[in-house]
Amino acid sequence: QAQLVESGGGLVQRGGSLKLSCVVPRSILNVRTIGWFRPGIGSERELIGYMTSDGRSNYADSVKGRFTVARDSGVNTVYLLMNDLRSEDSGVYWCNTYPPNQDYWGPGTQVTVSS
């Protein structure tokens, strides 16, 4: 089964930027919407942004104007560009198809925003 692999997390100061990467098998990237998720209320993962296979994107209100989902099909990678980071953005970030496929969850990548 395919697993999407995230990378790029780390420690950053408030107001700083990070770029997360998600390697997606081409067979999935070409036909599925890819989303970025982080912990939400309770045990649920919150969808914060996604990009469709034809390049359209959308974002949760909490990150709109600060985060951007981008894609480089040549290297089978979807990115999450994160600017103006806030303490409430701290957490593990995952990528998956949207709607999520339970078999595709990877380990995620940790983002920590310091004040």
XYZ file of C-alpha atoms in Angstrom:
115
model
C 0.000 0.000 0.000
C 1.167 3.499 -0.752
C 2.143 5.748 2.105
C 2.591 9.467 1.729
C 5.776 10.720 3.368
C 6.031 14.167 4.911
C 9.160 16.158 5.704
C 10.343 19.674 6.386
C 9.067 20.338 9.875
C 11.157 21.928 12.574
C 11.448 24.692 15.136
C 10.714 28.213 13.964
C 10.113 31.531 15.659
C 6.746 33.214 15.655
C 6.292 35.085 12.390
C 8.703 32.800 10.583
C 8.232 30.444 7.640
C 8.533 26.759 6.859
C 8.100 24.636 3.755
C 6.707 21.147 4.209
C 7.007 18.480 1.535
C 4.881 15.441 0.772
C 6.028 12.797 -1.704
C 3.003 11.319 -3.444
C 3.044 8.347 -5.827
C 2.392 9.611 -9.336
C -0.590 7.319 -9.772
C -2.265 9.098 -6.868
C -1.032 12.634 -7.575
C -2.433 12.639 -11.107
C -6.005 11.862 -10.135
C -6.615 12.713 -6.485
C -6.968 15.824 -4.400
C -4.118 16.072 -1.899
C -4.707 17.733 1.442
C -2.651 18.847 4.406
C -3.925 18.041 7.865
C -3.014 18.850 11.461
C -4.522 17.934 14.820
C -7.981 19.340 15.344
C -10.515 19.045 18.098
C -10.366 15.747 19.934
C -8.821 12.916 17.950
C -9.793 14.290 14.556
C -7.296 15.613 12.046
C -8.238 19.021 10.645
C -7.979 19.699 6.927
C -6.169 23.007 6.519
C -5.610 23.142 2.771
C -5.792 21.081 -0.361
C -5.033 21.081 -4.057
C -7.077 19.223 -6.653
C -5.523 17.219 -9.464
C -6.244 20.112 -11.842
C -4.528 22.652 -9.623
C -7.305 24.338 -7.676
C -6.671 25.013 -4.000
C -8.662 25.949 -0.943
C -7.843 26.676 2.689
C -9.285 26.687 6.167
C -10.014 30.142 7.535
C -7.352 29.650 10.214
C -4.561 29.571 7.622
C -6.014 31.477 4.672
C -3.615 34.137 3.459
C -0.687 32.600 5.339
C -0.373 29.051 3.962
C -0.161 27.937 0.332
C -0.388 24.475 -1.174
C 1.826 24.002 -4.211
C 2.690 21.048 -6.402
C 5.669 19.939 -8.480
C 4.478 17.023 -10.570
C 7.977 16.497 -11.937
C 9.143 15.252 -8.559
C 5.797 13.894 -7.348
C 5.720 16.337 -4.457
C 3.075 18.525 -2.869
C 4.248 21.375 -0.645
C 2.757 23.383 2.176
C 4.306 26.842 2.287
C 3.729 28.294 5.739
C 4.260 32.001 6.452
C 3.608 34.217 9.467
C 3.587 31.214 11.749
C 1.823 31.462 15.095
C 2.070 29.392 18.261
C -1.305 27.796 17.480
C 0.184 26.399 14.260
C 2.409 24.060 16.299
C 1.688 20.361 15.874
C 2.175 17.385 13.621
C 1.328 17.929 9.957
C 0.241 15.151 7.626
C -0.641 14.906 3.969
C -3.189 12.520 2.517
C -5.749 12.364 -0.200
C -8.947 14.278 0.426
C -11.092 12.563 1.501
C -8.375 10.706 3.414
C -7.410 7.123 2.728
C -6.596 5.412 6.031
C -3.822 3.386 4.406
C -1.978 6.509 3.230
C -1.326 8.176 6.578
C 2.384 8.670 7.109
C 4.243 9.565 10.297
C 3.748 13.298 9.778
C 6.253 16.043 10.408
C 6.433 18.118 13.588
C 6.162 21.903 13.464
C 6.990 23.878 16.598
C 6.524 27.635 16.698
C 8.299 29.398 19.535
C 7.263 32.763 20.921
